[in-house]
Coordinates of C-alpha atoms and ligand atoms in Angstrom, one line a residue:
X1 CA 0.0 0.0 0.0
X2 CA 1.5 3.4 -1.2
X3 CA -0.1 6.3 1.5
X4 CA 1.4 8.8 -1.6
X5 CA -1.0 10.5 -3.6
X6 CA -4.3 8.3 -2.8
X7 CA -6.7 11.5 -3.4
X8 CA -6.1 14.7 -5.2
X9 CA -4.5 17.4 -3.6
X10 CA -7.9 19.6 -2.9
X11 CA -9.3 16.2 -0.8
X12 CA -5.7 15.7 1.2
X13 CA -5.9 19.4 2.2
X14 CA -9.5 19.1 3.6
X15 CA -8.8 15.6 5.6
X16 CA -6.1 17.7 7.1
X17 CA -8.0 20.8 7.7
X18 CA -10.3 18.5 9.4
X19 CA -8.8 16.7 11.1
X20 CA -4.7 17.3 11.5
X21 CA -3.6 19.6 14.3
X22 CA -0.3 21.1 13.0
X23 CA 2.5 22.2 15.4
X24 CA 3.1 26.2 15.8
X25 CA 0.7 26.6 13.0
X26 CA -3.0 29.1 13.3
X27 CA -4.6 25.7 12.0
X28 CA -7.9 28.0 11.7
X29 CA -6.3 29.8 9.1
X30 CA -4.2 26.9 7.5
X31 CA -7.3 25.3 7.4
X32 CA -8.8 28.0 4.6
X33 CA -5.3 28.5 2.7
X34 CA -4.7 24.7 2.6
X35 CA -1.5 23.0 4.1
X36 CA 0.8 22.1 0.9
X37 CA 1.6 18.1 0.8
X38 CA 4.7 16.9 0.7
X39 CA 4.9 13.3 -1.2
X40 CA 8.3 12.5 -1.9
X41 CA 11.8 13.6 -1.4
X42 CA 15.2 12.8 -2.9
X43 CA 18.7 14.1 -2.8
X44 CA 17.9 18.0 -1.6
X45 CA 14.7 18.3 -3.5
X46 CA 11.1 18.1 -2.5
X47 CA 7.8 16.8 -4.5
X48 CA 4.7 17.9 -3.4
X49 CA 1.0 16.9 -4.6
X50 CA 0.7 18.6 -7.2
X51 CA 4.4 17.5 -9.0
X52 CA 6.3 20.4 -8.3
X53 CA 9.7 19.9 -7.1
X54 CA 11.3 22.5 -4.8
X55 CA 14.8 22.8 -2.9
X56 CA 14.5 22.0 0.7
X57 CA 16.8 24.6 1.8
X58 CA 15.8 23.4 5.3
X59 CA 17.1 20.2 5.3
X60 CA 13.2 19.0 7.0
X61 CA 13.3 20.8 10.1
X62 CA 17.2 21.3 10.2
X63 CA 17.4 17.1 10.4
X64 CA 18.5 15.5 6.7
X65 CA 22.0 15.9 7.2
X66 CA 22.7 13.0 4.4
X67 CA 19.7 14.2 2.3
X68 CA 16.2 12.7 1.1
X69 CA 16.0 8.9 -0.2
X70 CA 19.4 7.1 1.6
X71 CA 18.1 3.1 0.7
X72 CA 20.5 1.8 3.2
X73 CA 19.0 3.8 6.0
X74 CA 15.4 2.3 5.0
X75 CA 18.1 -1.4 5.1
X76 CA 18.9 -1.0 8.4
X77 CA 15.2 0.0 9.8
X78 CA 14.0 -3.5 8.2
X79 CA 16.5 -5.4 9.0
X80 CA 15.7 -4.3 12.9
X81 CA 12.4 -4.3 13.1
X82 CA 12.8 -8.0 11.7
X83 CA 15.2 -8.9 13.9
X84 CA 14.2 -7.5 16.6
X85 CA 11.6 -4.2 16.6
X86 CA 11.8 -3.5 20.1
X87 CA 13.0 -3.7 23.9
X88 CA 13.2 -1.6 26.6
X89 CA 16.5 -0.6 28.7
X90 CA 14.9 0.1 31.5
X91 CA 14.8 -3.1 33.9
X92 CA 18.9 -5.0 33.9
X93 CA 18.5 -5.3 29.6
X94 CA 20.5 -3.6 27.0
X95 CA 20.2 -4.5 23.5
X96 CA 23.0 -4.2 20.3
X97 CA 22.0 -1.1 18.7
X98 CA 21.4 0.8 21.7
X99 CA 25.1 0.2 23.1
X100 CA 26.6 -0.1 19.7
X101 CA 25.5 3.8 19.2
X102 CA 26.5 4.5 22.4
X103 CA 29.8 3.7 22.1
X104 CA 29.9 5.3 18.6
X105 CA 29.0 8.3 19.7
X106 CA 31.3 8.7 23.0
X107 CA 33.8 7.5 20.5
X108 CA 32.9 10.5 17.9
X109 CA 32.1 13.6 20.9
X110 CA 35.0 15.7 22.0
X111 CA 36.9 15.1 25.1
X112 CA 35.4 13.1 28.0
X113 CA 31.7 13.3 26.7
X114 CA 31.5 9.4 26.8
X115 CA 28.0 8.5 27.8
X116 CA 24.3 8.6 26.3
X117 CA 21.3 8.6 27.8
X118 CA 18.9 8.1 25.4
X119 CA 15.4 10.4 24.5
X120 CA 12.9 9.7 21.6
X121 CA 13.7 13.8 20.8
X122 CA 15.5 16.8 21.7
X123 CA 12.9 17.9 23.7
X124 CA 13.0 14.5 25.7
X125 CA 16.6 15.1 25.5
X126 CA 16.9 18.9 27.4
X127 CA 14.3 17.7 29.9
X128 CA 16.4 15.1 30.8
X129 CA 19.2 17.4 31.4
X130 CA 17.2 19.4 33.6
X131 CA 16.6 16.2 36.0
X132 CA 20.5 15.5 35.5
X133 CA 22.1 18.5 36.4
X134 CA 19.6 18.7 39.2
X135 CA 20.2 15.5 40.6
X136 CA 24.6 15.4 39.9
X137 CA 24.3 18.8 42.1
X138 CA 22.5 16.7 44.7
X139 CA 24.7 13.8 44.8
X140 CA 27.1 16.0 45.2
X141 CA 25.9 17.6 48.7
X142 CA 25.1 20.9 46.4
X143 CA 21.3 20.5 46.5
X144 CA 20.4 24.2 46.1
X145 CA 22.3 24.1 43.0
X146 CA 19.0 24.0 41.0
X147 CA 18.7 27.5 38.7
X148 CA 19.4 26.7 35.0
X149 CA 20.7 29.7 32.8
X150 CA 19.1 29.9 29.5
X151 CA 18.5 32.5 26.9
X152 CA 16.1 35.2 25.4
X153 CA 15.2 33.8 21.9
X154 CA 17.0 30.8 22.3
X155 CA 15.1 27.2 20.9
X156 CA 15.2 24.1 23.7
X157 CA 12.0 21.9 22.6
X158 CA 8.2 22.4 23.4
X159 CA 7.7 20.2 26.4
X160 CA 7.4 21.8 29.5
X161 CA 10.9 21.9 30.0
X162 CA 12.3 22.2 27.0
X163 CA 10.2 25.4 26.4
X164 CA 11.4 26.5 29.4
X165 CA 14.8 26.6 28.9
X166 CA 14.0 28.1 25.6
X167 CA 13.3 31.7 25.7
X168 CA 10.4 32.1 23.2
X169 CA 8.3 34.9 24.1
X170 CA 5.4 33.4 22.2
X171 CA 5.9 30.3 23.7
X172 CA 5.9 31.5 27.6
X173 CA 2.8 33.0 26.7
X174 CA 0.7 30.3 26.6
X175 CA 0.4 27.3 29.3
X176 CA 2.4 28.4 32.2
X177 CA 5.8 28.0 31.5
X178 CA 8.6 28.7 32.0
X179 CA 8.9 26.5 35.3
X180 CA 10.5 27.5 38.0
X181 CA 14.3 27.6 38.8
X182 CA 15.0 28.2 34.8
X183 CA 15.8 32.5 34.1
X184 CA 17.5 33.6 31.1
X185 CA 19.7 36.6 29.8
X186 CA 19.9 38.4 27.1
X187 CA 21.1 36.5 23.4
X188 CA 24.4 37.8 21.4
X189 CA 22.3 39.0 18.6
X190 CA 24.5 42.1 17.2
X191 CA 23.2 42.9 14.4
X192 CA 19.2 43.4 16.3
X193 CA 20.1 44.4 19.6
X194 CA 24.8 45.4 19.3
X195 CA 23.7 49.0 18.9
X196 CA 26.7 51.3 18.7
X197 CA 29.0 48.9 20.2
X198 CA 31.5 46.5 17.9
X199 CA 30.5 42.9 17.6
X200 CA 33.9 41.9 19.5
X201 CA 32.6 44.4 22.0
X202 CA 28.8 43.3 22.1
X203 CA 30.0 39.5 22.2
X204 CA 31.8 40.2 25.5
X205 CA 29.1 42.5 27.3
X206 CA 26.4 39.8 26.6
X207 CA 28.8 36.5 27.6
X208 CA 29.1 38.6 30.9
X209 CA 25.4 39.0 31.5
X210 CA 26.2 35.1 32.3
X211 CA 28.9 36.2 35.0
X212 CA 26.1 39.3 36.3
X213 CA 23.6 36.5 36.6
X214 CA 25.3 34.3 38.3
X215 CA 26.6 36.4 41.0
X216 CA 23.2 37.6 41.3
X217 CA 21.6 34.5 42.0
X218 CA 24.8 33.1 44.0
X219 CA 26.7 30.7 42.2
X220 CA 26.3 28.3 45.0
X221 CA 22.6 28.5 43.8
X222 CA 23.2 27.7 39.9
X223 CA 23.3 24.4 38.7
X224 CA 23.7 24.9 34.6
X225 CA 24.1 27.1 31.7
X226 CA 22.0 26.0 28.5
X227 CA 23.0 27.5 24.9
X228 CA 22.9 26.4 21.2
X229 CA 26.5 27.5 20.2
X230 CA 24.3 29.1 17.0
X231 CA 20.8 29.7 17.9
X232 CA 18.9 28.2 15.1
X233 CA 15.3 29.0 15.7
X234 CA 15.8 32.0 16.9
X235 CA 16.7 32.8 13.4
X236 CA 20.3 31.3 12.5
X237 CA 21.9 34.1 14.8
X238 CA 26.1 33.7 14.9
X239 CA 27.6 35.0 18.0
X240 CA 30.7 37.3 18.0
X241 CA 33.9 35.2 17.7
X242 CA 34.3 36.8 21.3
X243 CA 31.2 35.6 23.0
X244 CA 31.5 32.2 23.6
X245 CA 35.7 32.3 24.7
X246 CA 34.1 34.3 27.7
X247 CA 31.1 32.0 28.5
X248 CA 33.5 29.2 28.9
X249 CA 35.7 31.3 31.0
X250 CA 32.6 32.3 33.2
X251 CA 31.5 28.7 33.3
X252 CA 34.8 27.3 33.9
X253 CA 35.9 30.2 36.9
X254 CA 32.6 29.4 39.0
X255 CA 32.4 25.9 38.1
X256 CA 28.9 25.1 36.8
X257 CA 28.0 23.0 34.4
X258 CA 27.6 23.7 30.8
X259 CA 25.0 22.3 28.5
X260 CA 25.9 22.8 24.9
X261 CA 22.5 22.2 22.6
X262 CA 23.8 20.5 20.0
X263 CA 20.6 19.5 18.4
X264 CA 21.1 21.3 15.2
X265 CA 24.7 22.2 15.1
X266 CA 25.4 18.6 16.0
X267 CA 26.1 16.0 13.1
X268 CA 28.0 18.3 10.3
X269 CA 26.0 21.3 10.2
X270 CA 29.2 23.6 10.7
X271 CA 31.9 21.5 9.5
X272 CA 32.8 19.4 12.4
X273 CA 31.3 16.7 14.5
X274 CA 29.9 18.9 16.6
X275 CA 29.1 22.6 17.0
X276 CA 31.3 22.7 20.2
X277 CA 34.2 21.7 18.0
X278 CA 33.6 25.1 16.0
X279 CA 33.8 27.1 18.6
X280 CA 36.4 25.4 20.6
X281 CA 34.2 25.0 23.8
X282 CA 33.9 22.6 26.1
X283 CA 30.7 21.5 27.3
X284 CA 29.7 19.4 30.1
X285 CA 26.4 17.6 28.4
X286 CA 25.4 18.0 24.5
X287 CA 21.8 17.5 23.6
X288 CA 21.1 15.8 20.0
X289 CA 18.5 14.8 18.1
X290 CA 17.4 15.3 14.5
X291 CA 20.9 14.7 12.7
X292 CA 21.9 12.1 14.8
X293 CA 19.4 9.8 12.3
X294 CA 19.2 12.3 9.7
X295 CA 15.5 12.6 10.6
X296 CA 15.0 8.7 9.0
X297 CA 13.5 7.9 12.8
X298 CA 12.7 10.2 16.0
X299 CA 15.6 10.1 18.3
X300 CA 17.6 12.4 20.4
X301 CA 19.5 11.7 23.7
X302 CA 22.3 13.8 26.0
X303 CA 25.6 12.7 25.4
X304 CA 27.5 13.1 29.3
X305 CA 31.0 14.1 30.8
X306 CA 32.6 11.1 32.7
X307 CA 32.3 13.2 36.1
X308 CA 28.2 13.8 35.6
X309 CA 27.8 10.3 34.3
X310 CA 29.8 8.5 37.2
X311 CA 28.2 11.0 39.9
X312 CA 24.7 9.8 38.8
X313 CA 25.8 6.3 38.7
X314 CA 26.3 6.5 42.2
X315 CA 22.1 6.1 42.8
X316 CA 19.1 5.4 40.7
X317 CA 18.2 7.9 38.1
X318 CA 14.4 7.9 38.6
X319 CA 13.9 8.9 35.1
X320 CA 13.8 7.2 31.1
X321 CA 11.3 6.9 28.1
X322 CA 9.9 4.0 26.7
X323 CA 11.5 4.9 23.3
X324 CA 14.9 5.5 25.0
X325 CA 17.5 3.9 23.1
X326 CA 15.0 2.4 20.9
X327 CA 16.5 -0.5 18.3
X328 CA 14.9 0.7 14.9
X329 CA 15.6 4.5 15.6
X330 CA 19.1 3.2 16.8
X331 CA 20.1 0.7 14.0
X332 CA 19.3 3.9 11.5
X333 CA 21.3 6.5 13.2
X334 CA 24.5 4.3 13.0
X335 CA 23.8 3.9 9.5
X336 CA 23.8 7.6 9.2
X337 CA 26.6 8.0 11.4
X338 CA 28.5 5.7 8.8
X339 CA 27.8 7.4 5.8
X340 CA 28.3 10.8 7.5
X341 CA 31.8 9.7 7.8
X342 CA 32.7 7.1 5.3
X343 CA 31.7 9.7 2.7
X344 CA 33.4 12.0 4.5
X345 CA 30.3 14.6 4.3
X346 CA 31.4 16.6 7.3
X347 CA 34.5 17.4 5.6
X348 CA 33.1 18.7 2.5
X349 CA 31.1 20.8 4.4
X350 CA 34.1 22.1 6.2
X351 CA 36.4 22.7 2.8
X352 CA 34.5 22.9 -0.1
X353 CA 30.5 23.8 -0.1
X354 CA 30.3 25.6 3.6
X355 CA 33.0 28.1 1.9
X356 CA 30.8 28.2 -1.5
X357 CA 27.7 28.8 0.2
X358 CA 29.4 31.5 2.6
X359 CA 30.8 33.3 -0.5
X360 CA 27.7 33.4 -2.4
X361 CA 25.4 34.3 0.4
X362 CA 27.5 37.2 1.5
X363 CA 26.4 39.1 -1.7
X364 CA 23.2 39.4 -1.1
X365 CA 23.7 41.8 1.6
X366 CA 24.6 43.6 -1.7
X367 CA 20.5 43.3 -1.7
X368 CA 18.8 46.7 -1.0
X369 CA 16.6 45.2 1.2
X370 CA 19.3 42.6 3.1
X371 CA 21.0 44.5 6.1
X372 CA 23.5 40.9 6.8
X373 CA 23.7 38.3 4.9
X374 CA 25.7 35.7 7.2
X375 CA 26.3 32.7 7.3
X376 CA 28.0 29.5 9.6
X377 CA 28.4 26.1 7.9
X378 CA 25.3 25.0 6.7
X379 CA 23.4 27.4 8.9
X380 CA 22.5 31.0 7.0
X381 CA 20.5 34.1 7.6
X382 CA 19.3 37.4 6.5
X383 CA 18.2 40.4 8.2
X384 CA 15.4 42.3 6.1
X385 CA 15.5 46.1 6.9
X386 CA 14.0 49.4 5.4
X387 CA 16.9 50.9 5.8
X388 CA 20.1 49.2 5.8
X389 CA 22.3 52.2 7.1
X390 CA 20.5 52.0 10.8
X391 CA 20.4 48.7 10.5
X392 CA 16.6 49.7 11.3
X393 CA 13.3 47.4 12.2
X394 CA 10.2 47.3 9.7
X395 CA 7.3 50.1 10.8
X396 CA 5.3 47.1 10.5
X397 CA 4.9 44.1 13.1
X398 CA 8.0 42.0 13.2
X399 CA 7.4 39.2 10.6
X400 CA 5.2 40.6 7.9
X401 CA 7.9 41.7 5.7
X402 CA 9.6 38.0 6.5
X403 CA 6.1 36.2 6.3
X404 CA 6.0 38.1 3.0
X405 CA 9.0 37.4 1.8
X406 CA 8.4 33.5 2.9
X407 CA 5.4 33.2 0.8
X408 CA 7.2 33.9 -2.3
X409 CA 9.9 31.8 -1.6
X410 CA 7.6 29.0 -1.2
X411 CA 6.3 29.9 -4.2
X412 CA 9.2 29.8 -5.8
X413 CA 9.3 26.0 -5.2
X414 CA 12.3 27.2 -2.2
X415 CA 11.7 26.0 1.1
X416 CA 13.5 29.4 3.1
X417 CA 12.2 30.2 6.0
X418 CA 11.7 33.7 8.3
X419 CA 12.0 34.0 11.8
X420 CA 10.4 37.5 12.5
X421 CA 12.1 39.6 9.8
X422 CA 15.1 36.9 9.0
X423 CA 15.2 34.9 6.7
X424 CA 17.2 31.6 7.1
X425 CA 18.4 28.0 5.7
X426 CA 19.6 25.1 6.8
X427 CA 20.0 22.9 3.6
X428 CA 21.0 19.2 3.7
X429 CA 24.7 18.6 4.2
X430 CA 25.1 16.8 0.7
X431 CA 23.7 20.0 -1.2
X432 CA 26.3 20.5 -4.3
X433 CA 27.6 23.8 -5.6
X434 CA 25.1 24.0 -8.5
X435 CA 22.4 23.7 -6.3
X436 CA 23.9 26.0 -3.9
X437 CA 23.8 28.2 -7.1
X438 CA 20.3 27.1 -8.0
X439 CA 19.3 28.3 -3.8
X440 CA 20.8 31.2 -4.2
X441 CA 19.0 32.2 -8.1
X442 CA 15.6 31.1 -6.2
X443 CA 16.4 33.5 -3.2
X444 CA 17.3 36.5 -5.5
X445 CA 14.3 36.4 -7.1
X446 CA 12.4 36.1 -3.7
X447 CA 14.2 38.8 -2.3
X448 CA 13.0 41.4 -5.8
X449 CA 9.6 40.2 -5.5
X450 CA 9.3 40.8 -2.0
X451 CA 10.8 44.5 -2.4
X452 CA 8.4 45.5 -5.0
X453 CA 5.5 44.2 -3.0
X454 CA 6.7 46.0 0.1
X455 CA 7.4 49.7 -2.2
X456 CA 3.8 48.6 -3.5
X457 CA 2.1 48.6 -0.4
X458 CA 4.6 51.4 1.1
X459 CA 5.9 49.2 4.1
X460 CA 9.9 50.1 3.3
X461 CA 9.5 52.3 6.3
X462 CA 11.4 52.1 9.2
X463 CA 10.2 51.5 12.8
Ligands
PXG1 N1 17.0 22.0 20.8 C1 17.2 22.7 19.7 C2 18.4 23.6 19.5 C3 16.3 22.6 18.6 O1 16.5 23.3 17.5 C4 15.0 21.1 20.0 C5 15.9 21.3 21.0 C6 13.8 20.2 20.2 O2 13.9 19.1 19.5 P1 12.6 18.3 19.1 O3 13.2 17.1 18.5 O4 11.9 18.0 20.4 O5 11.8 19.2 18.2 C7 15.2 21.8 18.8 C8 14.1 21.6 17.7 C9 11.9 25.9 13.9 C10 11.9 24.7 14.7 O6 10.8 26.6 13.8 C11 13.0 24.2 15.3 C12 13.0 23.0 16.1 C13 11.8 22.3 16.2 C14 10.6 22.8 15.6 C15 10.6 24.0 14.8 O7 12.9 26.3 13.5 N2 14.1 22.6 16.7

């Protein structure tokens, strides 16, 4: 049975208007436009419903590291799920693909990072780390070691404590979070909020916000600091090359714990193993998810410092998913894992196409109506502006010149994103220079037609 293209596109849109609740999504009004369906996928490209192909410049949700229609990850899932489709970890069991990743990935994570506890996501993932650091402080004899640093506009998850940590304004809006014992400081976000200061400068003042905040609360009161070395939901913002130096200075001189969130920059995305690697920091948990199976199954885990993992060893961790570990998702990541390296994917990123894509996205801050164009890896962004000089904000609510702009990227068969009034990507890792080119063609022409239709409606006006 093929679930592909069983009823034309107008009677797929209304099952799902009827009766699919779509994540971060007004489904009132997605219900009237119609969602677009996605069929098929192969290489970097998309098919949707109706036969038109576009350029996932995405990657799914930042997740197909080894892009669409891999045969021997869809191998591996069969083979498991023959040989054995699940079984927990929970009771004195283990099983082969659960360890065998495990040990893969201590093997691949920088320094002493050498044990996984295993989440079905990355929100699983950072709500485990909450319970972690928590409980290490506690098994230490620190037990009011609890508060968890985190930042403005930074992207944890949407469970309760994975929205927590995260610093969505939206998101704290609605259902009571953020839970206690979780505060968060400001983000390194020059180009919005650096004002007249340098970015060297501004990457400094905000990495000591961390140091302000810690003396305010006490350090003998703070258990963690949380941070995606590049936030990517908040809009693919790249911190000074100054900023995060500091925050591992800070970290190291009052000796709490630091949580890199690796979800996104983990697994290739800018050039190395892992995001920490870039930025030469040295964290004391990583969360993952999405790249660590390429997106082929859910799972994510937290990848743990020999001193956490021993300290927690020492009692029972009252904590796990039923999915932790589980075979199928397993068995596909290490697939992944091995193609990621035996094709040595990462380290075209790093030499050849990162440096391609960095070179041809820098011109279209060239754009009149691109204040940065700027890019990390795989990881890119623009800021839209009325006026480029001020770096200045739209007159208009933030997001309807991005939503704007969005709208004809979609319809020019280019899946870019915005994030307020940015506009980002996050393509697969094995996108080649002519589709880079191809991206980039796409995104030129999105960014004309979107000026026009802002001069048309006389929104190039400045806040
Ligand atoms: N940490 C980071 C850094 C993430 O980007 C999560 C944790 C949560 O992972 P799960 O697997 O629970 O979704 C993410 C997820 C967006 C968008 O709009 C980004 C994510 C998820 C959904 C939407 O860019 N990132």
């Amino acid at each position: 049975m093929s679930l592909t293209n069983t009823l034309p596109t107008a009677e797929l849109q209304a099952l799902d208007a009827a009766h699919h609740m779509h994540p971060f999504t007004a489904n009132g009004a997605l219900g009237k436009k119609g969602a677009r369906i996605i069929t098929r996928a192969q290489g970097v490209r998309l098919t949707d419903s109706n036969g038109e192909e576009l350029i996932d410049g995405m990657a799914g949700l930042w997740c197909v590291n080894i892009g669409y229609g891999r045969e021997e990850l869809a191998e591996a899932a069969a083979r498991q799920m023959r040989e054995l489709p699940f079984y927990n970890t929970f009771f004195q069991t283990s099983h082969v693909p659960a360890l065998t990743l495990a040990a893969r990935l201590a093997e691949l994570a920088p320094g002493d990072l050498n044990h996984v506890f295993f989440a079905g996501s990355g929100s699983e993932a950072n709500d485990t780390n909450i319970r972690l650091v928590r409980q290490y402080w506690a098994l230490k004899g620190q037990p009011k070691r609890t508060t968890i640093i985190a930042r403005r506009n930074g992207y944890h998850g949407s469970t309760m404590g994975g929205g927590s940590l995260g610093g969505m304004a939206a998101m704290h809006a609605q259902g009571g979070l953020p839970i206690p014992g979780i505060v968060h400081i400001d983000q390194p976000y020059w180009w919005g909020e650096g004002g007249e200061m340098t970015p060297e400068e501004f990457g400094i003042t905000r990495a000591r916000l961390l140091e302000k905040k810690i003396l305010e609360l006490g350090p003998e009161n703070v258990a963690a600091f949380i941070a995606e070395p590049v936030q990517g939901a908040g809009g693919v913002i790249i911190p000074p090359d100054s900023y995060w130096p500091e925050v591992q200075r800070i970290v190291d001189q009052y000796g709490i714990l630091l949580i890199a969130d690796e979800v996104i920059t983990g697994f290739g995305r800018l050039g190395h193993w892992f995001g920490s690697q870039s930025y030469g920091i040295r964290p004391h948990v990583m969360t993952i998810a999405k790249g660590l199976s390429s997106g082929y199954q859910p799972i994510g885990g937290s990848i743990v410092c020999d001193e956490v993992a021993n300290t927690i060893a020492q009692d029972e961790f009252n904590h796990g998913y039923t999915y932790s570990g589980h075979p199928v998702a397993a068995a596909v990541a290490l697939e992944n894992l091995r193609i990621l390296d035996e094709e040595a994917i990462i380290t075209r990123v790093r030499n050849e196409t990162a440096p391609y894509l960095a070179q041809a996205w820098a011109r279209l801050a060239d754009h009149p109506l691109v204040g940065e164009a700027v890019s990390r890896g795989m990881m890119a962004s623009l800021a839209l502006t009325p006026d480029k000089t001020r770096r200045a904000a739209f007159k208009a609510d933030a997001g309807t010149a991005g939503y704007i702009c969005r709208e004809y990227s979609f319809g020019n068969n280019l899946v870019m994103r915005h994030v307020g009034d940015r506009m980002i990507i996050a393509p697969p890792l094995v996108i080649s220079p002519t589709d880079i080119d191809e991206l980039i063609a796409r995104a030129t022409k999105t960014l004309d037609q979107t000026l026009a239709h802002l001069h048309r409606e006389g929104m190039m006006v400045a806040a």
